[in-house]
Amino acid sequence: MCSIKADAQYKNYQNTLNMYGFKQLIKTPTRVTATSKSAINHIMCNNMQKIQQYGVIPYGVSDHYIIYCTRNHVKNKTNSHKGIQMRSLKKYSKEVFVELLHNVNWSSVYRSGNVDEAWLSFRDLFSTILDSVAPVKEVRIKNPSEPWITAEILECIRERDSWLCKTRKDKHMPDHYDKYRKLRNKVINDIRNAKRQYMIDKIDENKDNPKQLWKHLKDLGYQSKSKESTNIVLDVDGIKCHDKKDVADHFNNFFTQIASNLVSKLPKQESFSYDVESEKFKNQYKDIVPDSFELQEVSEKFVLNEIQSLDINKSTGLDGIPARFIKDAAEVIKGPITYIVNFSLRSGIVPNDMKLAKVIPIYKKKSRLDAGNYRPVITLGSKQPPVTTLG
């Protein structure tokens, strides 16, 4: 009776595959025991032109082997390894850096016709020297082993895999498979017990320190609230927008126009006008806001003191120049920096790079499709990507 039922299920399975033009790719056994072997893990495909390779990997994680399939063409292929950009300080010397800056001709900064040209000229000259003494490098970040994985567990894993190899080489030795199976189960139990004990120890160790406790819980995968999706979808003119550039443009327009839009919705009152050019508005704040004020130009001494007070532990801005190098070069660059600041004060113009910002929309409440339910977190700086420092 069981055999008849199994045959009927197999025929239904085959009919379903044939109906939609699918082909079962895995032909070799995917589960092997001492007394049996079967191909019970499948990969189905209805277009073999898109398949590059497929097969079975006999690995000792469980008694089910790993099956795999790779495509011929993968869109937007990216490196699976994580990496960050860092400035290498392997050959960095403050004395050499300062000496090279002393030899720089800053005349292009002082001869600039506007403050934008002056700033860009300074940034390019400074960055060129900085790149020569502390070049930017792509550093691969390795994923460390889980903190509860001990040397004993790793040794047991190696022994388990060794017995799996022996089992494959000599299938007529049931003792080999029994030994592998016992080690496999031991590894599973040891990892579970080690993880449980690790969590108990960390909770007991940090029961009076909630900050450290949540840090460990987050490392284990526990979050105080659900993670947000990296891809934001917005409702733009009644259409759900998925394109990242269109979403960014919509956020940009919304955040830059929100103030004027809110003012336009304010009720019109006879006793007060929200028009900043109206006499009522000017008279309302006449006693609070002065008619005019003047910004005084700064001295090189003032600029030097400000540069030397920079906190080098703060994150790097979007210009890619860490505060450490600005501070190291304070005596050399105080002249051109002072000139740029005073040029900006005299002309009443701020360099365009200083007006740029990296805005990260953070979801707050209600519908995720509405841009108004996100709050902008702003990082000021220029167009270049942030770079951290590698010592």
GROMACS .gro file of C-alpha atoms in nm:
model
  391
    1MET     CA    1   0.000   0.000   0.000
    2CYS     CA    2   0.280   0.240   0.090
    3SER     CA    3   0.465   0.154  -0.230
    4ILE     CA    4   0.156   0.229  -0.442
    5LYS     CA    5   0.110   0.564  -0.268
    6ALA     CA    6   0.478   0.657  -0.319
    7ASP     CA    7   0.459   0.569  -0.687
    8ALA     CA    8   0.152   0.791  -0.727
    9GLN     CA    9   0.328   1.084  -0.559
   10TYR     CA   10   0.633   1.035  -0.780
   11LYS     CA   11   0.415   1.038  -1.096
   12ASN     CA   12   0.235   1.353  -0.981
   13TYR     CA   13   0.574   1.514  -0.915
   14GLN     CA   14   0.701   1.421  -1.262
   15ASN     CA   15   0.378   1.541  -1.426
   16THR     CA   16   0.408   1.876  -1.250
   17LEU     CA   17   0.768   1.920  -1.371
   18ASN     CA   18   0.674   1.823  -1.727
   19MET     CA   19   0.373   2.055  -1.726
   20TYR     CA   20   0.594   2.361  -1.667
   21GLY     CA   21   0.896   2.236  -1.863
   22PHE     CA   22   1.123   2.184  -1.564
   23LYS     CA   23   1.412   1.940  -1.554
   24GLN     CA   24   1.554   1.786  -1.237
   25LEU     CA   25   1.933   1.843  -1.246
   26ILE     CA   26   2.060   1.642  -0.949
   27LYS     CA   27   2.114   1.276  -1.038
   28THR     CA   28   2.374   1.162  -0.783
   29PRO     CA   29   2.281   1.068  -0.423
   30THR     CA   30   2.239   1.355  -0.178
   31ARG     CA   31   2.177   1.148   0.136
   32VAL     CA   32   2.402   0.853   0.209
   33THR     CA   33   2.384   0.621   0.508
   34ALA     CA   34   2.551   0.290   0.583
   35THR     CA   35   2.259   0.098   0.428
   36SER     CA   36   2.107   0.333   0.170
   37LYS     CA   37   2.160   0.627  -0.058
   38SER     CA   38   1.908   0.848  -0.240
   39ALA     CA   39   1.880   1.170  -0.439
   40ILE     CA   40   1.612   1.345  -0.232
   41ASN     CA   41   1.744   1.704  -0.270
   42HIS     CA   42   1.658   1.853  -0.608
   43ILE     CA   43   1.727   2.153  -0.830
   44MET     CA   44   1.474   2.227  -1.104
   45CYS     CA   45   1.536   2.438  -1.415
   46ASN     CA   46   1.341   2.513  -1.732
   47ASN     CA   47   1.619   2.692  -1.922
   48MET     CA   48   1.951   2.507  -1.935
   49GLN     CA   49   2.118   2.789  -2.131
   50LYS     CA   50   2.127   2.993  -1.811
   51ILE     CA   51   2.297   2.720  -1.608
   52GLN     CA   52   2.676   2.708  -1.594
   53GLN     CA   53   2.732   2.415  -1.355
   54TYR     CA   54   2.558   2.214  -1.087
   55GLY     CA   55   2.633   1.920  -0.864
   56VAL     CA   56   2.663   1.776  -0.515
   57ILE     CA   57   2.919   1.857  -0.244
   58PRO     CA   58   2.953   1.576   0.012
   59TYR     CA   59   3.015   1.783   0.325
   60GLY     CA   60   2.979   1.662   0.684
   61VAL     CA   61   2.744   1.925   0.825
   62SER     CA   62   2.462   1.668   0.818
   63ASP     CA   63   2.378   1.343   0.644
   64HIS     CA   64   2.227   1.552   0.362
   65TYR     CA   65   2.494   1.668   0.117
   66ILE     CA   66   2.507   2.023  -0.018
   67ILE     CA   67   2.366   2.078  -0.368
   68TYR     CA   68   2.464   2.381  -0.577
   69CYS     CA   69   2.383   2.550  -0.906
   70THR     CA   70   2.549   2.852  -1.073
   71ARG     CA   71   2.413   3.074  -1.349
   72ASN     CA   72   2.593   3.180  -1.665
   73HIS     CA   73   2.513   3.550  -1.625
   74VAL     CA   74   2.467   3.725  -1.293
   75LYS     CA   75   2.359   4.090  -1.298
   76ASN     CA   76   2.528   4.343  -1.075
   77LYS     CA   77   2.797   4.100  -0.967
   78THR     CA   78   2.972   4.225  -0.655
   79ASN     CA   79   3.257   4.101  -0.443
   80SER     CA   80   3.123   3.882  -0.163
   81HIS     CA   81   3.402   3.991   0.069
   82LYS     CA   82   3.345   4.296   0.284
   83GLY     CA   83   3.596   4.577   0.251
   84ILE     CA   84   3.646   4.932   0.369
   85GLN     CA   85   3.870   5.216   0.257
   86MET     CA   86   4.139   5.316   0.504
   87ARG     CA   87   4.444   5.538   0.502
   88SER     CA   88   4.755   5.333   0.563
   89LEU     CA   89   4.994   5.478   0.822
   90LYS     CA   90   5.255   5.208   0.764
   91LYS     CA   91   5.505   5.454   0.618
   92TYR     CA   92   5.353   5.776   0.754
   93SER     CA   93   5.581   6.028   0.920
   94LYS     CA   94   5.455   6.363   1.050
   95GLU     CA   95   5.793   6.524   0.986
   96VAL     CA   96   5.802   6.410   0.623
   97PHE     CA   97   5.439   6.516   0.572
   98VAL     CA   98   5.504   6.865   0.710
   99GLU     CA   99   5.824   6.899   0.505
  100LEU     CA  100   5.642   6.811   0.182
  101LEU     CA  101   5.370   7.066   0.262
  102HIS     CA  102   5.639   7.333   0.323
  103ASN     CA  103   5.750   7.282  -0.039
  104VAL     CA  104   5.398   7.329  -0.180
  105ASN     CA  105   5.334   7.647  -0.378
  106TRP     CA  106   5.006   7.786  -0.239
  107SER     CA  107   4.998   8.078  -0.484
  108SER     CA  108   4.708   7.923  -0.678
  109VAL     CA  109   4.497   7.955  -0.362
  110TYR     CA  110   4.578   8.324  -0.312
  111ARG     CA  111   4.531   8.408  -0.683
  112SER     CA  112   4.187   8.244  -0.710
  113GLY     CA  113   3.909   8.463  -0.843
  114ASN     CA  114   3.642   8.328  -0.608
  115VAL     CA  115   3.619   8.134  -0.285
  116ASP     CA  116   3.517   7.811  -0.461
  117GLU     CA  117   3.835   7.810  -0.671
  118ALA     CA  118   4.045   7.890  -0.364
  119TRP     CA  119   3.899   7.602  -0.164
  120LEU     CA  120   3.924   7.348  -0.448
  121SER     CA  121   4.283   7.449  -0.515
  122PHE     CA  122   4.376   7.404  -0.148
  123ARG     CA  123   4.193   7.071  -0.125
  124ASP     CA  124   4.364   6.929  -0.435
  125LEU     CA  125   4.713   7.038  -0.326
  126PHE     CA  126   4.668   6.908   0.028
  127SER     CA  127   4.511   6.578  -0.083
  128THR     CA  128   4.793   6.512  -0.331
  129ILE     CA  129   5.054   6.532  -0.055
  130LEU     CA  130   4.837   6.333   0.185
  131ASP     CA  131   4.788   6.053  -0.069
  132SER     CA  132   5.164   6.026  -0.115
  133VAL     CA  133   5.238   5.972   0.257
  134ALA     CA  134   4.917   5.796   0.367
  135PRO     CA  135   4.759   5.634   0.060
  136VAL     CA  136   4.402   5.508   0.063
  137LYS     CA  137   4.382   5.128   0.055
  138GLU     CA  138   4.099   4.879   0.026
  139VAL     CA  139   4.112   4.653   0.330
  140ARG     CA  140   3.929   4.322   0.337
  141ILE     CA  141   3.735   4.257   0.656
  142LYS     CA  142   3.737   3.897   0.771
  143ASN     CA  143   3.435   3.752   0.946
  144PRO     CA  144   3.562   3.621   1.278
  145SER     CA  145   3.452   3.287   1.421
  146GLU     CA  146   3.163   3.292   1.665
  147PRO     CA  147   3.295   3.377   2.015
  148TRP     CA  148   3.166   3.052   2.164
  149ILE     CA  149   3.355   2.831   1.916
  150THR     CA  150   3.645   2.688   2.117
  151ALA     CA  151   3.963   2.508   2.011
  152GLU     CA  152   3.810   2.180   2.131
  153ILE     CA  153   3.507   2.227   1.906
  154LEU     CA  154   3.727   2.311   1.607
  155GLU     CA  155   3.933   1.999   1.668
  156CYS     CA  156   3.615   1.792   1.687
  157ILE     CA  157   3.496   1.941   1.357
  158ARG     CA  158   3.823   1.846   1.189
  159GLU     CA  159   3.795   1.491   1.327
  160ARG     CA  160   3.434   1.466   1.207
  161ASP     CA  161   3.533   1.570   0.854
  162SER     CA  162   3.821   1.324   0.859
  163TRP     CA  163   3.588   1.032   0.936
  164LEU     CA  164   3.351   1.151   0.663
  165CYS     CA  165   3.634   1.123   0.411
  166LYS     CA  166   3.713   0.771   0.533
  167THR     CA  167   3.345   0.679   0.498
  168ARG     CA  168   3.339   0.793   0.135
  169LYS     CA  169   3.658   0.612   0.045
  170ASP     CA  170   3.554   0.278   0.191
  171LYS     CA  171   3.176   0.233   0.183
  172HIS     CA  172   3.207  -0.129   0.302
  173MET     CA  173   3.316  -0.024   0.651
  174PRO     CA  174   2.999   0.057   0.851
  175ASP     CA  175   3.210   0.140   1.156
  176HIS     CA  176   3.346   0.445   0.976
  177TYR     CA  177   2.997   0.584   0.918
  178ASP     CA  178   2.896   0.515   1.280
  179LYS     CA  179   3.203   0.700   1.404
  180TYR     CA  180   3.130   0.994   1.172
  181ARG     CA  181   2.765   1.008   1.280
  182LYS     CA  182   2.859   1.014   1.651
  183LEU     CA  183   3.110   1.293   1.592
  184ARG     CA  184   2.857   1.488   1.383
  185ASN     CA  185   2.602   1.472   1.665
  186LYS     CA  186   2.869   1.561   1.921
  187VAL     CA  187   2.967   1.872   1.724
  188ILE     CA  188   2.605   1.985   1.705
  189ASN     CA  189   2.550   1.936   2.078
  190ASP     CA  190   2.882   2.096   2.175
  191ILE     CA  191   2.807   2.408   1.970
  192ARG     CA  192   2.458   2.440   2.117
  193ASN     CA  193   2.586   2.398   2.473
  194ALA     CA  194   2.877   2.638   2.418
  195LYS     CA  195   2.646   2.907   2.275
  196ARG     CA  196   2.399   2.861   2.562
  197GLN     CA  197   2.674   2.888   2.824
  198TYR     CA  198   2.826   3.191   2.649
  199MET     CA  199   2.491   3.372   2.662
  200ILE     CA  200   2.439   3.283   3.029
  201ASP     CA  201   2.787   3.410   3.119
  202LYS     CA  202   2.746   3.738   2.929
  203ILE     CA  203   2.403   3.807   3.079
  204ASP     CA  204   2.536   3.740   3.429
  205GLU     CA  205   2.852   3.945   3.363
  206ASN     CA  206   2.664   4.250   3.230
  207LYS     CA  207   2.340   4.235   3.430
  208ASP     CA  208   2.426   4.576   3.584
  209ASN     CA  209   2.545   4.724   3.252
  210PRO     CA  210   2.252   4.738   3.004
  211LYS     CA  211   2.462   4.902   2.734
  212GLN     CA  212   2.717   4.619   2.722
  213LEU     CA  213   2.442   4.360   2.763
  214TRP     CA  214   2.257   4.486   2.454
  215LYS     CA  215   2.585   4.499   2.264
  216HIS     CA  216   2.640   4.127   2.322
  217LEU     CA  217   2.277   4.045   2.246
  218LYS     CA  218   2.300   4.233   1.915
  219ASP     CA  219   2.619   4.042   1.831
  220LEU     CA  220   2.419   3.725   1.882
  221GLY     CA  221   2.148   3.847   1.648
  222TYR     CA  222   1.897   3.980   1.901
  223GLN     CA  223   1.769   4.331   1.832
  224SER     CA  224   1.565   4.568   2.045
  225LYS     CA  225   1.353   4.634   1.738
  226SER     CA  226   1.319   4.485   1.393
  227LYS     CA  227   1.581   4.569   1.133
  228GLU     CA  228   1.482   4.809   0.857
  229SER     CA  229   1.502   4.718   0.492
  230THR     CA  230   1.798   4.871   0.309
  231ASN     CA  231   1.578   4.937   0.005
  232ILE     CA  232   1.322   5.211   0.069
  233VAL     CA  233   1.003   5.217  -0.138
  234LEU     CA  234   0.807   5.544  -0.159
  235ASP     CA  235   0.472   5.648  -0.298
  236VAL     CA  236   0.555   5.912  -0.562
  237ASP     CA  237   0.251   6.067  -0.734
  238GLY     CA  238   0.042   5.759  -0.659
  239ILE     CA  239   0.304   5.515  -0.795
  240LYS     CA  240   0.522   5.293  -0.576
  241CYS     CA  241   0.881   5.387  -0.662
  242HIS     CA  242   1.159   5.127  -0.616
  243ASP     CA  243   1.443   5.294  -0.812
  244LYS     CA  244   1.711   5.415  -0.569
  245LYS     CA  245   1.790   5.733  -0.764
  246ASP     CA  246   1.424   5.832  -0.795
  247VAL     CA  247   1.372   5.765  -0.424
  248ALA     CA  248   1.677   5.980  -0.338
  249ASP     CA  249   1.552   6.263  -0.565
  250HIS     CA  250   1.209   6.249  -0.403
  251PHE     CA  251   1.362   6.268  -0.053
  252ASN     CA  252   1.581   6.558  -0.164
  253ASN     CA  253   1.286   6.755  -0.302
  254PHE     CA  254   1.073   6.679   0.001
  255PHE     CA  255   1.333   6.777   0.263
  256THR     CA  256   1.439   7.098   0.082
  257GLN     CA  257   1.081   7.218   0.029
  258ILE     CA  258   0.923   7.107   0.356
  259ALA     CA  259   0.972   7.444   0.533
  260SER     CA  260   0.810   7.654   0.259
  261ASN     CA  261   0.529   7.399   0.223
  262LEU     CA  262   0.453   7.415   0.595
  263VAL     CA  263   0.452   7.796   0.592
  264SER     CA  264   0.209   7.799   0.300
  265LYS     CA  265  -0.033   7.587   0.505
  266LEU     CA  266  -0.034   7.822   0.806
  267PRO     CA  267  -0.364   8.005   0.857
  268LYS     CA  268  -0.373   8.369   0.749
  269GLN     CA  269  -0.418   8.599   1.049
  270GLU     CA  270  -0.482   8.970   1.035
  271SER     CA  271  -0.285   9.033   1.354
  272PHE     CA  272   0.034   8.882   1.215
  273SER     CA  273   0.182   8.801   0.874
  274TYR     CA  274   0.422   8.514   0.801
  275ASP     CA  275   0.566   8.706   0.506
  276VAL     CA  276   0.925   8.780   0.612
  277GLU     CA  277   0.934   9.086   0.387
  278SER     CA  278   0.621   9.241   0.538
  279GLU     CA  279   0.636   9.531   0.781
  280LYS     CA  280   0.436   9.336   1.039
  281PHE     CA  281   0.695   9.059   1.040
  282LYS     CA  282   0.987   9.301   1.065
  283ASN     CA  283   0.825   9.498   1.347
  284GLN     CA  284   0.742   9.178   1.537
  285TYR     CA  285   1.114   9.100   1.585
  286LYS     CA  286   1.252   9.455   1.567
  287ASP     CA  287   1.345   9.463   1.934
  288ILE     CA  288   1.502   9.115   1.922
  289VAL     CA  289   1.695   9.105   1.595
  290PRO     CA  290   1.943   9.386   1.517
  291ASP     CA  291   1.908   9.576   1.190
  292SER     CA  292   2.251   9.460   1.077
  293PHE     CA  293   2.562   9.284   1.199
  294GLU     CA  294   2.913   9.239   1.066
  295LEU     CA  295   3.136   8.931   1.074
  296GLN     CA  296   3.493   9.014   1.167
  297GLU     CA  297   3.780   8.859   0.972
  298VAL     CA  298   3.986   8.600   1.158
  299SER     CA  299   4.360   8.593   1.227
  300GLU     CA  300   4.608   8.313   1.160
  301LYS     CA  301   4.647   8.274   1.536
  302PHE     CA  302   4.271   8.214   1.573
  303VAL     CA  303   4.272   7.958   1.288
  304LEU     CA  304   4.577   7.781   1.434
  305ASN     CA  305   4.409   7.750   1.775
  306GLU     CA  306   4.092   7.611   1.616
  307ILE     CA  307   4.283   7.352   1.411
  308GLN     CA  308   4.489   7.240   1.709
  309SER     CA  309   4.171   7.190   1.913
  310LEU     CA  310   4.026   6.941   1.660
  311ASP     CA  311   3.927   6.602   1.800
  312ILE     CA  312   4.109   6.341   1.590
  313ASN     CA  313   3.876   6.069   1.716
  314LYS     CA  314   3.581   6.217   1.530
  315SER     CA  315   3.476   6.044   1.208
  316THR     CA  316   3.615   6.168   0.876
  317GLY     CA  317   3.402   6.406   0.670
  318LEU     CA  318   3.297   6.351   0.311
  319ASP     CA  319   3.611   6.526   0.185
  320GLY     CA  320   3.815   6.220   0.285
  321ILE     CA  321   4.064   6.419   0.495
  322PRO     CA  322   4.087   6.290   0.856
  323ALA     CA  323   4.124   6.553   1.130
  324ARG     CA  324   4.457   6.398   1.235
  325PHE     CA  325   4.635   6.518   0.921
  326ILE     CA  326   4.480   6.865   0.937
  327LYS     CA  327   4.604   6.889   1.295
  328ASP     CA  328   4.954   6.761   1.207
  329ALA     CA  329   4.982   7.023   0.933
  330ALA     CA  330   4.834   7.312   1.133
  331GLU     CA  331   5.145   7.534   1.126
  332VAL     CA  332   5.186   7.496   0.748
  333ILE     CA  333   4.826   7.535   0.632
  334LYS     CA  334   4.710   7.809   0.870
  335GLY     CA  335   4.791   8.072   0.604
  336PRO     CA  336   4.581   7.938   0.313
  337ILE     CA  337   4.299   7.833   0.548
  338THR     CA  338   4.283   8.181   0.698
  339TYR     CA  339   4.278   8.334   0.349
  340ILE     CA  340   3.987   8.108   0.240
  341VAL     CA  341   3.784   8.184   0.555
  342ASN     CA  342   3.831   8.560   0.521
  343PHE     CA  343   3.761   8.545   0.146
  344SER     CA  344   3.430   8.374   0.231
  345LEU     CA  345   3.344   8.638   0.492
  346ARG     CA  346   3.423   8.928   0.258
  347SER     CA  347   3.232   8.788  -0.037
  348GLY     CA  348   2.942   8.649   0.163
  349ILE     CA  349   2.978   8.318  -0.025
  350VAL     CA  350   3.034   7.972   0.123
  351PRO     CA  351   3.220   7.718  -0.096
  352ASN     CA  352   2.979   7.479  -0.268
  353ASP     CA  353   3.155   7.178  -0.116
  354MET     CA  354   3.058   7.308   0.228
  355LYS     CA  355   2.691   7.319   0.129
  356LEU     CA  356   2.673   6.953   0.035
  357ALA     CA  357   2.541   6.699   0.280
  358LYS     CA  358   2.491   6.326   0.304
  359VAL     CA  359   2.133   6.281   0.422
  360ILE     CA  360   2.020   5.947   0.564
  361PRO     CA  361   1.641   5.911   0.595
  362ILE     CA  362   1.546   5.731   0.918
  363TYR     CA  363   1.198   5.583   0.941
  364LYS     CA  364   0.997   5.707   1.242
  365LYS     CA  365   0.630   5.605   1.229
  366LYS     CA  366   0.320   5.516   1.025
  367SER     CA  367   0.343   5.433   0.653
  368ARG     CA  368   0.688   5.365   0.507
  369LEU     CA  369   0.563   5.480   0.167
  370ASP     CA  370   0.532   5.844   0.282
  371ALA     CA  371   0.850   6.053   0.276
  372GLY     CA  372   0.704   6.265   0.556
  373ASN     CA  373   0.739   5.970   0.794
  374TYR     CA  374   1.120   5.975   0.766
  375ARG     CA  375   1.359   6.208   0.949
  376PRO     CA  376   1.682   6.332   0.785
  377VAL     CA  377   2.012   6.264   0.960
  378ILE     CA  378   2.265   6.496   0.798
  379THR     CA  379   2.644   6.466   0.759
  380LEU     CA  380   2.814   6.777   0.621
  381GLY     CA  381   3.109   6.755   0.382
  382SER     CA  382   3.218   6.734   0.019
  383LYS     CA  383   3.160   6.476  -0.253
  384GLN     CA  384   3.448   6.238  -0.180
  385PRO     CA  385   3.373   5.924   0.025
  386PRO     CA  386   3.464   5.914   0.395
  387VAL     CA  387   3.791   5.744   0.482
  388THR     CA  388   3.892   5.606   0.819
  389THR     CA  389   4.250   5.584   0.939
  390LEU     CA  390   4.449   5.261   0.964
  391GLY     CA  391   4.735   5.265   1.210
   0.00000   0.00000   0.00000
